[in-house]
Tab-separated table of C-alpha atoms and ligand atoms in Angstrom:
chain	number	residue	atom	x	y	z
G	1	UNK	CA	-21.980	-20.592	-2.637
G	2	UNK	CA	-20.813	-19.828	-6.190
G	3	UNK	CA	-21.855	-16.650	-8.164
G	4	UNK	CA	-21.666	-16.014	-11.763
G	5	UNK	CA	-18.849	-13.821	-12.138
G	6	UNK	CA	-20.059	-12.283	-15.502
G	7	UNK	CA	-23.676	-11.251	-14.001
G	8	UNK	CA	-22.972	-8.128	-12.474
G	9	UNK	CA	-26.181	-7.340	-11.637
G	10	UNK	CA	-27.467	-10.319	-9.411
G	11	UNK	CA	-24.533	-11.473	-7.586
G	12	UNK	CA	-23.955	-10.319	-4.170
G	13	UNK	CA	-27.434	-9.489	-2.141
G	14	UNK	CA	-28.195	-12.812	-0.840
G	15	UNK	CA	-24.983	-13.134	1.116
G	16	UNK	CA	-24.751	-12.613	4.314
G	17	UNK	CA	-21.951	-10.507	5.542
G	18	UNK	CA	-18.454	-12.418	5.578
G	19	UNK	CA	-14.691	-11.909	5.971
G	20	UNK	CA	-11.327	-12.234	4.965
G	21	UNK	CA	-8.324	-11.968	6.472
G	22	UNK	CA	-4.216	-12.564	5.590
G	23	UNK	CA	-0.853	-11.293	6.424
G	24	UNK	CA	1.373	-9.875	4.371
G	25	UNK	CA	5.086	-9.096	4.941
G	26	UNK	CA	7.013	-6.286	3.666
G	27	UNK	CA	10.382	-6.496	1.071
G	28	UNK	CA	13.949	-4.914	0.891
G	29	UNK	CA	15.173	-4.166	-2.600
G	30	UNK	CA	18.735	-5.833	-3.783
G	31	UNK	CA	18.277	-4.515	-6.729
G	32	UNK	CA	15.848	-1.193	-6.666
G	33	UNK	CA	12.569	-0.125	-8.908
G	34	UNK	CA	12.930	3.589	-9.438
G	35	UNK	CA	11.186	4.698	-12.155
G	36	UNK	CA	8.323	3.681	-13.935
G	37	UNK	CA	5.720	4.144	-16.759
G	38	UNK	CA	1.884	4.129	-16.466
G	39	UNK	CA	0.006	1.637	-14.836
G	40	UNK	CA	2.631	0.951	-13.035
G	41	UNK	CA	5.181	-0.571	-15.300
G	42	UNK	CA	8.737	-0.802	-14.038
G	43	UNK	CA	11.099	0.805	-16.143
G	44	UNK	CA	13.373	-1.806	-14.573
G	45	UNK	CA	13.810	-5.055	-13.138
G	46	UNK	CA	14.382	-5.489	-9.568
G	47	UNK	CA	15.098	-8.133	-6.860
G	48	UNK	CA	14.162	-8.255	-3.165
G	49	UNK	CA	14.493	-10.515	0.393
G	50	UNK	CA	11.009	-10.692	1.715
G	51	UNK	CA	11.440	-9.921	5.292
G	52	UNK	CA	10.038	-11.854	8.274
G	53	UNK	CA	8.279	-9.785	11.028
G	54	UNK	CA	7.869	-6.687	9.378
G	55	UNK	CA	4.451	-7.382	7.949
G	56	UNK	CA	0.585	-6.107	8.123
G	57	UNK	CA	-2.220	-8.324	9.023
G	58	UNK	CA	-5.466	-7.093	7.037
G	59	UNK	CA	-9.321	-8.059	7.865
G	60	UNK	CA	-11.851	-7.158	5.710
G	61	UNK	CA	-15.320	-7.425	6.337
G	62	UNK	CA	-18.044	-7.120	3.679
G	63	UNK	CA	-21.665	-7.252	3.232
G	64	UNK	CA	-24.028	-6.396	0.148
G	65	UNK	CA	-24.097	-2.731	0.003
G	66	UNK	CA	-26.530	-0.486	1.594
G	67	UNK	CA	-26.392	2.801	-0.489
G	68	UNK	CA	-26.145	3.381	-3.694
G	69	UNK	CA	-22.717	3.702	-3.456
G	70	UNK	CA	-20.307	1.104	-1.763
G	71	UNK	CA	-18.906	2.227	1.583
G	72	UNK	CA	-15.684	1.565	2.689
G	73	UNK	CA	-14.374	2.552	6.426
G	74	UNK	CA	-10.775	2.134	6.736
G	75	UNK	CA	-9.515	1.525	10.153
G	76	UNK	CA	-5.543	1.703	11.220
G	77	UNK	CA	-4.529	0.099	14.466
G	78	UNK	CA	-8.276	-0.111	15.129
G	79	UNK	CA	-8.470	3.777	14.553
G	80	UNK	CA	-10.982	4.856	12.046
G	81	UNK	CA	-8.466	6.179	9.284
G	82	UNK	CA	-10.258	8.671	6.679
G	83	UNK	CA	-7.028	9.665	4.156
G	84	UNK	CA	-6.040	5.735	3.522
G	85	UNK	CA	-9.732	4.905	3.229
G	86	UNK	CA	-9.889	7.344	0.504
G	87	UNK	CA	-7.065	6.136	-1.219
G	88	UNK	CA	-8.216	2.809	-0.852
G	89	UNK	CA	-11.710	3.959	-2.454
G	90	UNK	CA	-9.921	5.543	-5.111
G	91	UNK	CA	-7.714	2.051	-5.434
G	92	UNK	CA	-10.634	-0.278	-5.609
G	93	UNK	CA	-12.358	2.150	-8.626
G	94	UNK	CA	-9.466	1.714	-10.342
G	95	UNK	CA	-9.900	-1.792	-9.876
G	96	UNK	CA	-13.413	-2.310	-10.633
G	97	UNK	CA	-12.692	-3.964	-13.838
G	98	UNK	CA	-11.156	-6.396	-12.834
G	99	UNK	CA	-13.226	-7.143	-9.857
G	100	UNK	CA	-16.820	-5.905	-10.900
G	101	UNK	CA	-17.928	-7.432	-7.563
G	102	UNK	CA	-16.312	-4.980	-4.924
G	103	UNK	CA	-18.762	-2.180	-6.644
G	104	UNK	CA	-21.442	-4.204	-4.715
G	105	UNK	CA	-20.215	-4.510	-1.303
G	106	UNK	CA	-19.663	-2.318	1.859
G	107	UNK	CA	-16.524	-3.060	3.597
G	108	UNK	CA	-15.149	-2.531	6.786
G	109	UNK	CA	-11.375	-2.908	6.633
G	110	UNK	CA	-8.751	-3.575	9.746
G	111	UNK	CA	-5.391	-3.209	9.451
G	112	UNK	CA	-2.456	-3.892	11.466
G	113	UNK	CA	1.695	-3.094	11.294
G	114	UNK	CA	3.447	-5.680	13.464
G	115	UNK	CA	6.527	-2.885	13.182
G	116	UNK	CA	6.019	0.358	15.284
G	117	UNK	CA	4.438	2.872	12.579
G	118	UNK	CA	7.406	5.364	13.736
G	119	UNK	CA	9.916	2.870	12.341
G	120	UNK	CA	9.876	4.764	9.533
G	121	UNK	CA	9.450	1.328	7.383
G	122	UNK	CA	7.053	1.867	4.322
G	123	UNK	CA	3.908	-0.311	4.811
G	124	UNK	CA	2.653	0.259	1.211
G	125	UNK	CA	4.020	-2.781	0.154
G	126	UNK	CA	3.023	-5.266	3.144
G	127	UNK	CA	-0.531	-2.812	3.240
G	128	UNK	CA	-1.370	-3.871	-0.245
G	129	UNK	CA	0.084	-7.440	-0.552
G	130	UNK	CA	-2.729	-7.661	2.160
G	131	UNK	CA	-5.254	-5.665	0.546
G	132	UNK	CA	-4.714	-7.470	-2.633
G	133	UNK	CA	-5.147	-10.792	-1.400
G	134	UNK	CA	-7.945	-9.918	0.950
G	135	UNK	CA	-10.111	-9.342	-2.614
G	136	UNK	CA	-8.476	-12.320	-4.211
G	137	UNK	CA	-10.111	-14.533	-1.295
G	138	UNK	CA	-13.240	-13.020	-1.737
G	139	UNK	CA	-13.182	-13.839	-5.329
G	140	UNK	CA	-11.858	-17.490	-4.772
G	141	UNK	CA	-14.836	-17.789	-1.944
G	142	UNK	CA	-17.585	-16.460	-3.949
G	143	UNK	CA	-16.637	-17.025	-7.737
G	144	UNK	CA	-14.357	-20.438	-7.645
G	145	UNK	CA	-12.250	-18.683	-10.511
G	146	UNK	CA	-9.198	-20.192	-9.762
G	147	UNK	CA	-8.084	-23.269	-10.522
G	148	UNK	CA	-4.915	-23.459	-9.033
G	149	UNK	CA	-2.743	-21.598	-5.972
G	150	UNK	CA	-0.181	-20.064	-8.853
G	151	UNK	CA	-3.077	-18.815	-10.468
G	152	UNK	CA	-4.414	-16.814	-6.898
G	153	UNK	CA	-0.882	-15.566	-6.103
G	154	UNK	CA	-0.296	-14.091	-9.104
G	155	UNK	CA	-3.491	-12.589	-9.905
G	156	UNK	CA	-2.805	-11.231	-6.145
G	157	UNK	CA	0.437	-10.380	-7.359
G	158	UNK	CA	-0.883	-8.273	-10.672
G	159	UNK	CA	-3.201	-6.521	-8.117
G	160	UNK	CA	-0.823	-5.206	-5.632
G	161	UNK	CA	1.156	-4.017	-8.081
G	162	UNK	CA	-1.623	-1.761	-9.503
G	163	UNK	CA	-1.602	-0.281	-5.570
G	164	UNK	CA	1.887	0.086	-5.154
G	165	UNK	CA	4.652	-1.082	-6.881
G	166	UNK	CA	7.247	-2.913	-4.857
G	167	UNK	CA	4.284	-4.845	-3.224
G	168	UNK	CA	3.479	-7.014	-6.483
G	169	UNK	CA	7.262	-8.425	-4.508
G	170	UNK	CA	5.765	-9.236	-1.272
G	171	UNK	CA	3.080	-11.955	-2.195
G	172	UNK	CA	6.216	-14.749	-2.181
G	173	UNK	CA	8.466	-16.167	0.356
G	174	UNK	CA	12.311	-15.872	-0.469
G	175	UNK	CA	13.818	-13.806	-3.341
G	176	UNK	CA	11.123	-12.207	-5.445
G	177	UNK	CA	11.530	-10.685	-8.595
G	178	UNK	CA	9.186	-8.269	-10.282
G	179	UNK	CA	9.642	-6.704	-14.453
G	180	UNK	CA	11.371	-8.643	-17.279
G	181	UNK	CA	14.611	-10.333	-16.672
G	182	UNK	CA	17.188	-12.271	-18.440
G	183	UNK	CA	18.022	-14.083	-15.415
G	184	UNK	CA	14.518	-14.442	-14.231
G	185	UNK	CA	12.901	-17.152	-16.061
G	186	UNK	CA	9.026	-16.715	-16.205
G	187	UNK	CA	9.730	-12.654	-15.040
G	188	UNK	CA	6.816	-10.033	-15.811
G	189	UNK	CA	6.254	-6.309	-15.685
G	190	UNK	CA	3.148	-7.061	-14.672
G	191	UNK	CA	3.234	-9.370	-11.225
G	192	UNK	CA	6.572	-10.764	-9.168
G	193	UNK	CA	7.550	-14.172	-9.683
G	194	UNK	CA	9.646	-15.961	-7.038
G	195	UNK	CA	13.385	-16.696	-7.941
G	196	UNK	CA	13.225	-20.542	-8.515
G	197	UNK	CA	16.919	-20.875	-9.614
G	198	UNK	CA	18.543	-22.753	-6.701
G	199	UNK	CA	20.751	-20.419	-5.141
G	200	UNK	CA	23.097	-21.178	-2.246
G	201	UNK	CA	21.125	-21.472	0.910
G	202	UNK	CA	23.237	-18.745	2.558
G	203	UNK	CA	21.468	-16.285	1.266
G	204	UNK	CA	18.439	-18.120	2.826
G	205	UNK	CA	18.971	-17.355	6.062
G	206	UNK	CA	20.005	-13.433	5.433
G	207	UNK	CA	19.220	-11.291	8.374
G	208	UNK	CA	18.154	-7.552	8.124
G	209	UNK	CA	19.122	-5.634	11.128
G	210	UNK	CA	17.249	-2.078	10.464
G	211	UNK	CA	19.096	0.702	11.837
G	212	UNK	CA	16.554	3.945	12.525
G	213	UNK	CA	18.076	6.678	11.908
G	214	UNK	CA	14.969	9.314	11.920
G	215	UNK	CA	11.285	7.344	11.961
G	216	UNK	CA	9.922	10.417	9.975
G	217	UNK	CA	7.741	10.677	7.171
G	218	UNK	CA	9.400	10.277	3.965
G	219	UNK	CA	10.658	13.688	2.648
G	220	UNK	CA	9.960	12.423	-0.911
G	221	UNK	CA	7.212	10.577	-1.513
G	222	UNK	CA	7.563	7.131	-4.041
G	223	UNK	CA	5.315	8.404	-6.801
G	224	UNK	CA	7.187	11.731	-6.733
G	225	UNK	CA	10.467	10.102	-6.452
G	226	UNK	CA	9.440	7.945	-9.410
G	227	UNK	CA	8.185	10.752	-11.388
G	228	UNK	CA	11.587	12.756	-11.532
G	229	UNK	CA	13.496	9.964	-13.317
G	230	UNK	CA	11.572	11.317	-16.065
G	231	UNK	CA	13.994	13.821	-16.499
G	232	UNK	CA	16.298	12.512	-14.641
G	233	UNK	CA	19.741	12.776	-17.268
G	234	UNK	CA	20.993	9.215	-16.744
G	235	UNK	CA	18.010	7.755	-16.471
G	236	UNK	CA	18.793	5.582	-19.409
G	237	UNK	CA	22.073	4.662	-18.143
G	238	UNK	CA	20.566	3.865	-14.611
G	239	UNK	CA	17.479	1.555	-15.886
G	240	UNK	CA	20.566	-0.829	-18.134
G	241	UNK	CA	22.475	-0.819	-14.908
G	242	UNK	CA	19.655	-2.181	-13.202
G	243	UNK	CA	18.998	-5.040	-15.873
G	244	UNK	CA	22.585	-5.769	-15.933
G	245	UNK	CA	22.503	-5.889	-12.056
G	246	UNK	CA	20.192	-8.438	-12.261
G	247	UNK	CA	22.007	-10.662	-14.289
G	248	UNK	CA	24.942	-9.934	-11.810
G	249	UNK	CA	23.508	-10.808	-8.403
G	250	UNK	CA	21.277	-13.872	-9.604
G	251	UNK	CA	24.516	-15.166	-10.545
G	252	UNK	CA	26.380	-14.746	-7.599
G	253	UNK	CA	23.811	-15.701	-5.444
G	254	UNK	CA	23.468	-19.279	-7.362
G	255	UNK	CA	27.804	-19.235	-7.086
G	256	UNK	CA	27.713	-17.954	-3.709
G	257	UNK	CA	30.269	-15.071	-4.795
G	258	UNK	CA	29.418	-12.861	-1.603
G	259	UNK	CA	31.832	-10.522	-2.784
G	260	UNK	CA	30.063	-9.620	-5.794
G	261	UNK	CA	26.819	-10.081	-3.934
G	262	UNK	CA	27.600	-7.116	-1.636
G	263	UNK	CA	29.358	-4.870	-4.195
G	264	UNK	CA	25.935	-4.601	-6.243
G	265	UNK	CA	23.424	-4.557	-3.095
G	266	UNK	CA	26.027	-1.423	-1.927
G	267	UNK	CA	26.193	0.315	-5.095
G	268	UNK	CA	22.537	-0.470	-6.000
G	269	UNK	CA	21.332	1.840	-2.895
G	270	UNK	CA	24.265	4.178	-3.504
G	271	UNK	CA	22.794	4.663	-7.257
G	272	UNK	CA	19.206	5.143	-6.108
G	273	UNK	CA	20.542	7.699	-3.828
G	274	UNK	CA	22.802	9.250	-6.564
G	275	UNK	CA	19.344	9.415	-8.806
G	276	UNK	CA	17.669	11.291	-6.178
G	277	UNK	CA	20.779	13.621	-5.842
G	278	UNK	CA	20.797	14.927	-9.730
G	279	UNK	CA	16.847	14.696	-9.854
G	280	UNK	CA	15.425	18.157	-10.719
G	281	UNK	CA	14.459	19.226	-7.995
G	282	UNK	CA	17.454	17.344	-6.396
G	283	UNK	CA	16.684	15.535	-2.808
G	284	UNK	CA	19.507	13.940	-0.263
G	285	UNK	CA	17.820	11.475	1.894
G	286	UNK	CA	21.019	10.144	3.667
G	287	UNK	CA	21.670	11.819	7.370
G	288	UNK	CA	25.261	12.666	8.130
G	289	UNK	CA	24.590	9.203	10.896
G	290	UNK	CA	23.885	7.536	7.826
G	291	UNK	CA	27.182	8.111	6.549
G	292	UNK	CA	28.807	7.546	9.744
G	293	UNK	CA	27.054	3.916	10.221
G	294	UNK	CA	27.897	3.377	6.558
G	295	UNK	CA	32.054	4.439	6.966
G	296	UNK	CA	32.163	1.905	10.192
G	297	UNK	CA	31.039	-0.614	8.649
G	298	UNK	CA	33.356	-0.117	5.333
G	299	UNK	CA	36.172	-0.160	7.930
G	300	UNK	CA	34.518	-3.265	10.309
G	301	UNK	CA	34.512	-5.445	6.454
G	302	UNK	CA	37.869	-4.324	5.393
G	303	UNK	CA	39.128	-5.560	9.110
G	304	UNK	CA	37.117	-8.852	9.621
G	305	UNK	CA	36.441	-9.424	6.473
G	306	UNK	CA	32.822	-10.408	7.183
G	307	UNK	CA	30.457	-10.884	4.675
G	308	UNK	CA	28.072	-8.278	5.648
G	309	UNK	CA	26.437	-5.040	3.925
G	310	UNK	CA	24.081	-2.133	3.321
G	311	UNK	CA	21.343	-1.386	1.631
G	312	UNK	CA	18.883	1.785	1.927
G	313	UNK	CA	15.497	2.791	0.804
G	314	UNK	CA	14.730	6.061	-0.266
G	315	UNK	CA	15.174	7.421	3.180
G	316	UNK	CA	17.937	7.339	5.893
G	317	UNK	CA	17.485	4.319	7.627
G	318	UNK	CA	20.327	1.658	7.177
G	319	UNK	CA	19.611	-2.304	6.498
G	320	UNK	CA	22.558	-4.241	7.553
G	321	UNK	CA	21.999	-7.327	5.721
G	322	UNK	CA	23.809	-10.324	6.745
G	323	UNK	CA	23.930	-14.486	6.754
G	324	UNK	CA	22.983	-15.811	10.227
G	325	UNK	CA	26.387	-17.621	10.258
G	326	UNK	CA	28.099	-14.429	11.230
G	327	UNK	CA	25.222	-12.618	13.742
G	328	UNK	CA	27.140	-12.383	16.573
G	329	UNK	CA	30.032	-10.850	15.472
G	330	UNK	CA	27.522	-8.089	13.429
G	331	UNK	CA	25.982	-7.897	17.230
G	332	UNK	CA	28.768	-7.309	18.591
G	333	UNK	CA	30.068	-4.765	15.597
G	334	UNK	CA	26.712	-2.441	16.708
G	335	UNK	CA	26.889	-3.039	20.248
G	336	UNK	CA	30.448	-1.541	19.984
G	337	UNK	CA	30.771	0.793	17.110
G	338	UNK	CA	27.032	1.974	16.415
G	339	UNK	CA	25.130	2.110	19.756
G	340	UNK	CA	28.053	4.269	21.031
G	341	UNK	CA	27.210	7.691	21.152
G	342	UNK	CA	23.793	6.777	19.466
G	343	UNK	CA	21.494	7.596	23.162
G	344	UNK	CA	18.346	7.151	20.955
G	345	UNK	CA	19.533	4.111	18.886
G	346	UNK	CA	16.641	1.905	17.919
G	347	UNK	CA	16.552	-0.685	15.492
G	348	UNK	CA	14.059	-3.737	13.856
G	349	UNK	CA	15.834	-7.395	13.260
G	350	UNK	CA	14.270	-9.108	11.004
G	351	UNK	CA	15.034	-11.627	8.328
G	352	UNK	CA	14.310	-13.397	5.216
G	353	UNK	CA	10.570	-15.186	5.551
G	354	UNK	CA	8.363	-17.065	3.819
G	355	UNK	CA	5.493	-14.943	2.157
G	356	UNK	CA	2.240	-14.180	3.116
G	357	UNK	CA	-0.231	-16.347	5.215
G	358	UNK	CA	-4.116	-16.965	5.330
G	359	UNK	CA	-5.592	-16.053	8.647
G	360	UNK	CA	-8.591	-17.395	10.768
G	361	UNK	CA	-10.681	-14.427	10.923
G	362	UNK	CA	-11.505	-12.546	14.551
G	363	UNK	CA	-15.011	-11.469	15.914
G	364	UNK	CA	-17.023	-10.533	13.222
G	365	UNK	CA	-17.454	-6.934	12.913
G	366	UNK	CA	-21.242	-5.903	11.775
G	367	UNK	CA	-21.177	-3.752	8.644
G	368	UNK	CA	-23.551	-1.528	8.644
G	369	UNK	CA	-25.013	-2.096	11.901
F	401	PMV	O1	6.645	0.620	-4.495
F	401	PMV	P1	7.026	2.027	-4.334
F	401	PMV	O2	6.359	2.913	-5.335
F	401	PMV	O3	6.839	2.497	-2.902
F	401	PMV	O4	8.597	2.187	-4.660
F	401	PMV	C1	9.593	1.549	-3.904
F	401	PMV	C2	10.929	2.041	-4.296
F	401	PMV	C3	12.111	1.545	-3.458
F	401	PMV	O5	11.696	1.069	-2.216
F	401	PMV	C4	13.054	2.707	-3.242
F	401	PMV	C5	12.880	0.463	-4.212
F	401	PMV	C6	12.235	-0.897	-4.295
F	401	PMV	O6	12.465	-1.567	-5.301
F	401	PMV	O7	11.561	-1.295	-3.334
C-alpha cells in the first residue's frame, strides 16, 4: 500500500499492524567527534572502523494509534525499559517533522546488544543506527519516497545523527566519515558518508581486540563531555587538529604508511583524553591499568615492531586495533603481558564489518492487545 506522505490526516488507520526490523553495528573513532554545535553539528570531522559483532538488532512493531497520543513501550533485552522509552519519545517529537507519520502510530519497540551490556561499550550509536533505520523502512514501506538505496541510507544516516552523534557513522560498512572534510569527497555535517577512496586493503581486515578495564557506567556522559569544549581553552586548536588529522590518516591509509596511521589513531585518543583533562570541571577517564596496558604495548611495538595500536573512548577501556596479518603474535602479546596479573581480564574481539543489515521480522507482537 502507498500513502500520501503530505496528508497527515488520513494516512495510517487502515493498516493493519506491521513491523520492522534491522541490525545495526556499533563504530570506533580514528579520528574523534568531541564537540559540537546545535542540532548536532560536529565542530569537527571524524573517521571511524565500523566494527563487526558489536551491534544491536532493533524490532519495531506499529499499529494506528489508539489514544490520542502515540504510545511507545520500549523494551531492552525483552525487559520493559521506561527511561530509554522516554528518551526515545522525546527523540521521535523531535523528529516529527520530518516523519509526520510516527505521530500516528503506537509502537512497541525490541531491542537487543549482541555485546554483554556490562562491556561497558556505548550502544547509542548501534541503538540509533537501528532506530533510525527501523523508521526509514516504515517510510520506504508505506510512502515509496525513495528512489534509490543512497537515498534510504543517508536519510537514515541524517536521522541517527539527530539521536546521537557518532551513530550518523554506523549506517556504512568500512571506514565512515561524518562532518566536512578535505579528504572526504561528498563529506557532510549533516549524515556520514563512507570513505570511497581506495585505501590499502590492510586496513580492511583491522581487528579490534577490546580490553575491559571497568564495564561501568560512563563517569561523563557524551552530551556533557561535549558541552565542556565550550570552554574548553584549546578548543580551537583541538577542532584544526582534528581536520588536519583527517587529511593525515586518509592519506596514509590510501599509502599504507602504518606508521603514520598509528601515530594519529594514538595521539587522537590521547588528545580527547587531554580535552577532558583541562575541561572545567576537569575529568580523567583513564585507570592506572589503562596506563599499564598502554606502556606494554609502547614497549611490545618498539621490540617487534608490529604494526599494532590504541585507541580509547571517553572511558577506560583499551581498543587494540590491529591487521589480521599479525593476530597471533597480538594473542600471544595479551596472553603473556596483559592477562598476567589481570584475574578478572575480559575482553570483546571484534573487527571491521560491513554495515547494517535488514532482518526478517520474529513473531509478531500485538500492539495494543
Ligand atoms: O555520539 P556521542 O555523542 O556518543 O559521542 C561520541 C564521542 C566519542 O565516542 C568519544 C568519539 C567518536 O567520534 O565516536
Amino acid at each position: 500500500m502507498q500513502l500520501d506522505y503530505n496528508n497527515k490526516d488520513l494516512i495510517f488507520s487502515d493498516i493493519p499492524e506491521d513491523s520492522v526490523k534491522w541490525s545495526a553495528p556499533s563504530n570506533i573513532a580514528l579520528v574523534k567527534y568531541w564537540g559540537k554545535f546545535p542540532i548536532q553539528i560536529p565542530a569537527n570531522p571524524s573517521i571511524s572502523f565500523t566494527l563487526s559483532s558489536s551491534k544491536t538488532e532493533t524490532e519495531m512493531s506499529f499499529a494506528p494509534k489508539k489514544g490520542n497520543k502515540s504510545q511507545i513501550d520500549f523494551y531492552l533485552e525483552k525487559e520493559l525499559n521506561l527511561k530509554f522509552g522516554e528518551k526515545i519519545g522525546a527523540f521521535f517529537e523531535q523528529i516529527a517533522p520530518i516523519f509526520p507519520f510516527l505521530a500516528q502510530l503506537d509502537f512497541e519497540i525490541y531491542s537487543h546488544n549482541t555485546f554483554p551490556h556490562s562491556a561497558g561499550i556505548a550502544s547509542s550509536a548501534s541503538g540509533m543506527a537501528a532506530l533510525a533505520l527501523c523508521i526509514c523502512e516504515i517510510e520506504n514501506k508505506y510512502f515509496n519516497s525513495f528512489s534509490n538505496e543512497e537515498e534510504f541510507y543517508k536519510k537514515a544516516s541524517y536521522v541517527a545523527r539527530i539521536g546521537s552523534g557518532s551513530a550518523c557513522r554506523s549506517l556504512y560498512g568500512g571506514l565512515v566519515n561524518w562532518g566536512n572534510s578535505v579528504a572526504v569527497e561528498g563529506s557532510s555535517d549533516e549524515f556520514g558518508t563512507m570513505l570511497k577512496t581506495p585505501i590499502h586493503p590492510d586496513f580492511y581486515t583491522y581487528q579490534d581486540k577490546i580490553l575491559i578495564v571497568d564495564a561501568g557506567q560512563k563517569k561523563v556522559s557524551s552530551r556533557v563531555g561535549h558541552g565542556l569544549m565550550n570552554t574548553n581553552p584549546f578548543a580551537q586548536q583541538r577542532f584544526q587538529q582534528a581536520r588536519e588529522n583527517m587529511q593525515i590518516i586518509v592519506k596514509a591509509m590510501q599509502e599504507n604508511d602504518q606508521a603514520t596511521f598509528i601515530k594519529t589513531v594514538e595521539s587522537e585518543a590521547l588528545t580527547l583524553h587531554a580535552m577532558m583533562m583541562c575541561s572545567d570541571p576537569y575529568f580523567l577517564l583513564m585507570k592506572p591499568r589503562t596506563l599499564e596496558i598502554i606502556e606494554k604495548l609502547f614497549n611490545f611495538r618498539e621490540k617487534t615492531g608490529l604494526d599494532v595500536c590504541f585507541t580509547l573512548d571517553a572511558g577506560p577501556n583499551i581498543h587494540l586495533l590491529y591487521p589480521k596479518r599479525i593476530e597471533n603474535e597480538v594473542n600471544e602479546f595479551i596472553e603473556k603481558e596483559v592477562k598476567a596479573n589481570w584475574p578478572e581480564f575480559y575482553a570483546i574481539q571484534d573487527e571491521v564489518g560491513k554495515g547494517p543489515m535488514k532482518m526478517h521480522t520474529e513473531t509478531k507482537k500485538v500492539v495494543n492487545s
